[in-house]
Short mmCIF file of C-alpha atoms and ligand atoms in Angstrom, two decimals:
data_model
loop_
_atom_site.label_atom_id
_atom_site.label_comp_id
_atom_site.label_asym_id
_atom_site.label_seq_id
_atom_site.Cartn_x
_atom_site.Cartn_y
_atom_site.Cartn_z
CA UNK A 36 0.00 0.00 0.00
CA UNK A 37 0.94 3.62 -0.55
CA UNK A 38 0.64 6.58 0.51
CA UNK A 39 1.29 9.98 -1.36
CA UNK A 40 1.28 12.80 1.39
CA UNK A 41 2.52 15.24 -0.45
CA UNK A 42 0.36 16.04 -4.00
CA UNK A 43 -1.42 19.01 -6.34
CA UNK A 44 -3.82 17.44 -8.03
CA UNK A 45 -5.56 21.03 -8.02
CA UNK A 46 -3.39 22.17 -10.19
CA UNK A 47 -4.63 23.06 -14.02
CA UNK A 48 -2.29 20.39 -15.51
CA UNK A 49 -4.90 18.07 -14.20
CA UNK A 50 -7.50 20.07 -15.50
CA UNK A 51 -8.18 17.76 -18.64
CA UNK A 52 -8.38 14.11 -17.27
CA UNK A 53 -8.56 14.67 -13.24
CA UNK A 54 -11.06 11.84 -12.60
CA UNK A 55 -9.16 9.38 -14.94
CA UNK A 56 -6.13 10.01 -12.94
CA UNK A 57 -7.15 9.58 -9.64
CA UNK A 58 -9.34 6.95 -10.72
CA UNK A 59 -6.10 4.75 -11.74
CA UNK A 60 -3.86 5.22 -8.45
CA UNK A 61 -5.00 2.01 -7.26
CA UNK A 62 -3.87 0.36 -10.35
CA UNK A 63 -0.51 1.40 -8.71
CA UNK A 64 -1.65 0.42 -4.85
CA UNK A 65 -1.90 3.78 -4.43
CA UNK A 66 -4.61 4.02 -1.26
CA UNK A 67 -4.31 7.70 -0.19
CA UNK A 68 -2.77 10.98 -0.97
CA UNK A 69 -3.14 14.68 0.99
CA UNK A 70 -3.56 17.26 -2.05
CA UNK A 71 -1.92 20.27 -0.02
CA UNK A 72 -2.82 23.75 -0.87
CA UNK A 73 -0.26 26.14 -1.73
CA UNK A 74 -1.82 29.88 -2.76
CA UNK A 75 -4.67 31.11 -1.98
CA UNK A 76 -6.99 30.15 -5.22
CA UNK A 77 -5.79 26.58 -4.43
CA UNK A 78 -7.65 26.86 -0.90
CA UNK A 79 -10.83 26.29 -2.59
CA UNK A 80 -9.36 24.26 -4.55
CA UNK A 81 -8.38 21.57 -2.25
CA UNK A 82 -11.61 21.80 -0.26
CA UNK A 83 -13.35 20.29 -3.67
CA UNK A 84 -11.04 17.87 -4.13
CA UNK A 85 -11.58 16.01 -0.25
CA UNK A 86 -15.50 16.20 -0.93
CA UNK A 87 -14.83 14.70 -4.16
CA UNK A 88 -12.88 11.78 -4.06
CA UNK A 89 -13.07 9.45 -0.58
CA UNK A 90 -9.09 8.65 -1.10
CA UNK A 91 -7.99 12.18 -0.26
CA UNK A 92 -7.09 14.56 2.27
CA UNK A 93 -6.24 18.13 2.29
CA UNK A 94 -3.60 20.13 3.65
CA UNK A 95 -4.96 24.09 4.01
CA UNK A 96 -1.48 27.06 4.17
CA UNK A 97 0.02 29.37 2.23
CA UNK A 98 2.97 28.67 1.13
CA UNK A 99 6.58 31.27 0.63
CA UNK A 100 6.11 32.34 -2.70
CA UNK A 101 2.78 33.17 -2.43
CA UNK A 102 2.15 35.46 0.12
CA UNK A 103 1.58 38.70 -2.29
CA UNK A 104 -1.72 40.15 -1.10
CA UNK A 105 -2.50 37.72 1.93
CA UNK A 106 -4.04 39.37 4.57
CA UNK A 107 -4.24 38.37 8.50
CA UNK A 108 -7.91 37.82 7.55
CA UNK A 109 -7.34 35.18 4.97
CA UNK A 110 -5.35 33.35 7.45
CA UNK A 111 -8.35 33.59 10.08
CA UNK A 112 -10.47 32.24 7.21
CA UNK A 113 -8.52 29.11 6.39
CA UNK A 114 -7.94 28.55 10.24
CA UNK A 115 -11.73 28.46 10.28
CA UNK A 116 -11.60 25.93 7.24
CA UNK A 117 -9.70 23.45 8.56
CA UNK A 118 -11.08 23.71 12.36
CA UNK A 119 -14.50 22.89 10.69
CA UNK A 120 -13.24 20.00 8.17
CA UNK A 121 -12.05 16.73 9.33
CA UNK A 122 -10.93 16.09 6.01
CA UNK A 123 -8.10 18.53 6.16
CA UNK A 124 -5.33 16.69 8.23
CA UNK A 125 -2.43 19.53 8.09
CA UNK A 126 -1.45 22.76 7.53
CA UNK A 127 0.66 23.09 4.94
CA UNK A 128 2.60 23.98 2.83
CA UNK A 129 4.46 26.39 4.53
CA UNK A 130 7.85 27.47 5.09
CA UNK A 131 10.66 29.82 3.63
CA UNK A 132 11.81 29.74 -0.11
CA UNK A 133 14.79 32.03 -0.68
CA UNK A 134 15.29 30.94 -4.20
CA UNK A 135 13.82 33.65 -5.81
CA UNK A 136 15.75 36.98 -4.00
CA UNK A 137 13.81 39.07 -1.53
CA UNK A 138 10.86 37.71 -3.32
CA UNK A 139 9.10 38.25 -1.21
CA UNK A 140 11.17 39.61 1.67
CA UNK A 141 12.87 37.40 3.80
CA UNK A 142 11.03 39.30 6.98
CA UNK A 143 7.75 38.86 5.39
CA UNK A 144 8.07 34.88 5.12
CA UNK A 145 8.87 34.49 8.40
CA UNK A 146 6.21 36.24 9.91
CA UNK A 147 3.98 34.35 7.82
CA UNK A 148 5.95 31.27 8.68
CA UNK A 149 5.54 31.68 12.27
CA UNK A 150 2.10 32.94 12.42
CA UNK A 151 0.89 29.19 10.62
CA UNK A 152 3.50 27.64 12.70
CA UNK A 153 1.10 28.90 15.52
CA UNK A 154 -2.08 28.04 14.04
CA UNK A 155 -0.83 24.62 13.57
CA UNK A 156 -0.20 24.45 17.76
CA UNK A 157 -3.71 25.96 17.70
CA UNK A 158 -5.43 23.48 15.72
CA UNK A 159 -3.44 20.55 16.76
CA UNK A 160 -2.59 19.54 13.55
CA UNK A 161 1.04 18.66 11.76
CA UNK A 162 2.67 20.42 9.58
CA UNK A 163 3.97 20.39 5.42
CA UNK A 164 7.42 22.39 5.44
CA UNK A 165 8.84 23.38 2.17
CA UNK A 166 11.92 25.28 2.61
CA UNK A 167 14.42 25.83 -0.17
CA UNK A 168 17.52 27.63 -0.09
CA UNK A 169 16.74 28.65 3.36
CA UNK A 170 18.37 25.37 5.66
CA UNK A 171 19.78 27.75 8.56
CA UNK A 172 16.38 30.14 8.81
CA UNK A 173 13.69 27.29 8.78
CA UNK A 174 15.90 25.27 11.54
CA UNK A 175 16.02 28.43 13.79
CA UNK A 176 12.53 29.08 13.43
CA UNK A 177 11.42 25.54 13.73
CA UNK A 178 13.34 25.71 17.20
CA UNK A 179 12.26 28.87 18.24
CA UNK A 180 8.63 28.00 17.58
CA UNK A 181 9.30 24.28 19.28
CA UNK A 182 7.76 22.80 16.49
CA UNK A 183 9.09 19.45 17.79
CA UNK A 184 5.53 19.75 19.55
CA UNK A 185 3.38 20.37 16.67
CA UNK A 186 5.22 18.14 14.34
CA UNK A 187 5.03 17.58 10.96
CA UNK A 188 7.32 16.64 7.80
CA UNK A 189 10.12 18.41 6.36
CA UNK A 190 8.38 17.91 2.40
CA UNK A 191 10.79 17.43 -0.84
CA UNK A 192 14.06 17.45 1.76
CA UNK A 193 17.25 18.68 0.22
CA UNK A 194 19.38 20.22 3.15
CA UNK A 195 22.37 18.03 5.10
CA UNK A 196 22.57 14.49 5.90
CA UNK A 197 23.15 16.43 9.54
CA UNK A 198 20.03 18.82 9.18
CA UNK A 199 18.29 15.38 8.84
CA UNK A 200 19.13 14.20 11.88
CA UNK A 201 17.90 17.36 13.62
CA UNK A 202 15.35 16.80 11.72
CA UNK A 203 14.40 13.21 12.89
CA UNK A 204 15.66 13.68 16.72
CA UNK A 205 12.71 16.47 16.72
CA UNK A 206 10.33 14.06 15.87
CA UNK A 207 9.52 15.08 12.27
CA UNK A 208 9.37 12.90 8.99
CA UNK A 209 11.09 13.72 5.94
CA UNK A 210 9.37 13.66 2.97
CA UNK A 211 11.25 12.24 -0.48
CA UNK A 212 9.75 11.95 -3.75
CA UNK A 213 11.38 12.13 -7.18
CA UNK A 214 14.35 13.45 -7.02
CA UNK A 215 16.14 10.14 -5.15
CA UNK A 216 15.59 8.55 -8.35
CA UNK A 217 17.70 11.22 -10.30
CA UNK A 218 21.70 10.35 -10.59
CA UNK A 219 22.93 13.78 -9.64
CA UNK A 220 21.28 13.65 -6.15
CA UNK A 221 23.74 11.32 -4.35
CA UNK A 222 23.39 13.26 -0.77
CA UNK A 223 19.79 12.52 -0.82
CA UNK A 224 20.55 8.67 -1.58
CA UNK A 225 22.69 8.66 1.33
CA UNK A 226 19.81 10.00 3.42
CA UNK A 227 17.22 7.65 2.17
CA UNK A 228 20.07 5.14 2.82
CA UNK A 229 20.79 5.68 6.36
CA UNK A 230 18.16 7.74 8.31
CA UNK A 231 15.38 5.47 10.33
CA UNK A 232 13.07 4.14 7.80
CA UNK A 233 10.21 5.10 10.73
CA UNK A 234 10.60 8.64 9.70
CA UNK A 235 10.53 8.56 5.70
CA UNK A 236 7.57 9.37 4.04
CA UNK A 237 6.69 9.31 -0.01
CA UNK A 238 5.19 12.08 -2.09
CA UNK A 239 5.03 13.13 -5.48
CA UNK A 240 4.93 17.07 -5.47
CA UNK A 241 2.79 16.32 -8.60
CA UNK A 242 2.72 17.15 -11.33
CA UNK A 243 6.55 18.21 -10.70
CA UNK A 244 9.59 16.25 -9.87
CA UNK A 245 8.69 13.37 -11.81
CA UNK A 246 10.99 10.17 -11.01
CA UNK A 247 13.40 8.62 -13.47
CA UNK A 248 13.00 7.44 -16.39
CA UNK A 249 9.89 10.21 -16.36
CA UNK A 250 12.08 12.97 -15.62
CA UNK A 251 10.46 16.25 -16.96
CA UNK A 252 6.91 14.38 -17.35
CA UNK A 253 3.93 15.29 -15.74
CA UNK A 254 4.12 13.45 -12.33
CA UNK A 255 1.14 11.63 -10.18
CA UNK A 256 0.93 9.69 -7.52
CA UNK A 257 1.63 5.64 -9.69
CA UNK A 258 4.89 6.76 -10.29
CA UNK A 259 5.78 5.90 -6.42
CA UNK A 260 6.46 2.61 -6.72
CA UNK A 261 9.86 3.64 -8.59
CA UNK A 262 10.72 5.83 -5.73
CA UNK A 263 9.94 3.17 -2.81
CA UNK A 264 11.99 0.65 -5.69
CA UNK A 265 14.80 3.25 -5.39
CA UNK A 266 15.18 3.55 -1.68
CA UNK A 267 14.69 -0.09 -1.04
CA UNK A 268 17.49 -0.86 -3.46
CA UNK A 269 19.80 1.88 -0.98
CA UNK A 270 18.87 0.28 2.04
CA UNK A 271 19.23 -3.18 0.62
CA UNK A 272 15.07 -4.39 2.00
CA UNK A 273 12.11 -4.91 -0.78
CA UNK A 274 10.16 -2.42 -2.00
CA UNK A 275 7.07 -4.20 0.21
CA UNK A 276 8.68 -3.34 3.08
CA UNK A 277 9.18 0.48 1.97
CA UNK A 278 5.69 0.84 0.77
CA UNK A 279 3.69 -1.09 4.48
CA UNK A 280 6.61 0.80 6.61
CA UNK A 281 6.10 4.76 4.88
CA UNK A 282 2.54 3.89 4.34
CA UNK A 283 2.07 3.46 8.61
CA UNK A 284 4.33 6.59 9.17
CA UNK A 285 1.94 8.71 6.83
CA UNK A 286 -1.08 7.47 8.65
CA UNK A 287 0.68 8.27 11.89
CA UNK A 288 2.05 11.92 10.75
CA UNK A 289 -1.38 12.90 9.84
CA UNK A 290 -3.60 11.16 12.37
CA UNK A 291 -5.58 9.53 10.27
ZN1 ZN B 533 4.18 21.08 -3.02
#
């Protein structure tokens, strides 16, 4: 069985054949994925896609790159959302993306990043990280917000082998999709190798970050068995044993 806890199905390269698509995941023993919101069109969005289709959960946040015209009020809103949804099993994604330079400013992601950090602890639900280009400023914030009490996973991880650790010892799962598959990514090889499979989850980030030999394809959720084939093969176990093992941790991340 698998579980993708990281997906966009929302997103308009679905827009032609959604219900064919999600429709064939079990084809691939794909049981469940959480389609996590990311701006704020895609709140909506995601609240569709849980009444929609009984294998999916939603993740409800705002996420770095698109905080441009998000007000305190929107974030009241989707607190409201997901307090009144069972569906909705995180908040998420947020985080800190310094990829794109001052955009927007670094001050204005972290408030943002701590104020959903909070409504997490409020709502007493985990939650999606991304962070990109931004190891030392997510860490410190995670700390300083003693996230290891809300919990969560670190999604699409591509810091340290060390950061991992941290990572782990604070209770949090890390979240690898894709990109292990790839031949350049040989630090994230050694961390699917070596860190506790107890704390490694599988997404997709659809439809990015497809997995070898899709590379550059539109991804979804049956392309995971090529990414639990890949980390079984580094830690020298079957794939059956990645899928059962990440497919308990994702039930146990998001309480469901
Ligand atoms: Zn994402």
């Amino acid at each position: 069985m698998i579980f993708d806890t990281h997906a966009h199905y929302d997103d308009a390269r679905f827009d032609e054949d959604r219900d064919a698509v999600i429709a064939s995941l079990k084809e691939n023993d794909v049981r469940h994925f959480v389609d996590v919101a990311s701006d704020l069109p895609s709140i909506e969005k995601v609240e569709r896609i849980v009444e929609k289709y009984p294998e999916s959960y939603g993740a409800l946040g705002i996420h770095p790159s698109e905080l441009d015209g998000v007000s305190e009020k929107d974030l009241k809103e989707i607190e409201e959302k997901i307090r009144n949804n069972k569906r909705i099993v995180a908040v998420g994604e947020i985080g800190l993306d310094y990829y794109w330079e001052e955009n927007p400013p670094h001050d204005v992601q972290k408030k943002f990043f701590r104020y959903q950090l909070e409504m997490a602890r409020r709502l007493k639900k985990p939650v999606i990280i991304h962070s990109r280009e931004a190891a030392q400023d997510t860490f410190e914030i995670m700390k300083e917000m003693r996230a290891e009490e809300i919990g969560g996973v670190v999604h699409c991880y591509s810091y340290s082998k060390e950061m991992a650790k941290e990572y782990v010892k604070m209770g949090f799962y890390i979240g690898i999709g894709g990109v292990v598959t790839f031949k350049n990514s040989k630090k994230l090889k050694e961390i699917a190798a070596e860190i506790p499979l107890e704390r490694i989850v599988l997404e997709t980030d659809c439809p990015y970050l497809a997995p070898s030999p899709h590379r550059g394809e539109r991804n979804y959720s049956g392309f995971l068995p090529l990414v639990a084939a890949e980390i079984a093969e580094l830690r020298g176990v079957t794939i059956d044993e990645v899928c059962n093992t990440t497919y308990q941790n994702a039930l146990r991340l998001y309480n469901v």
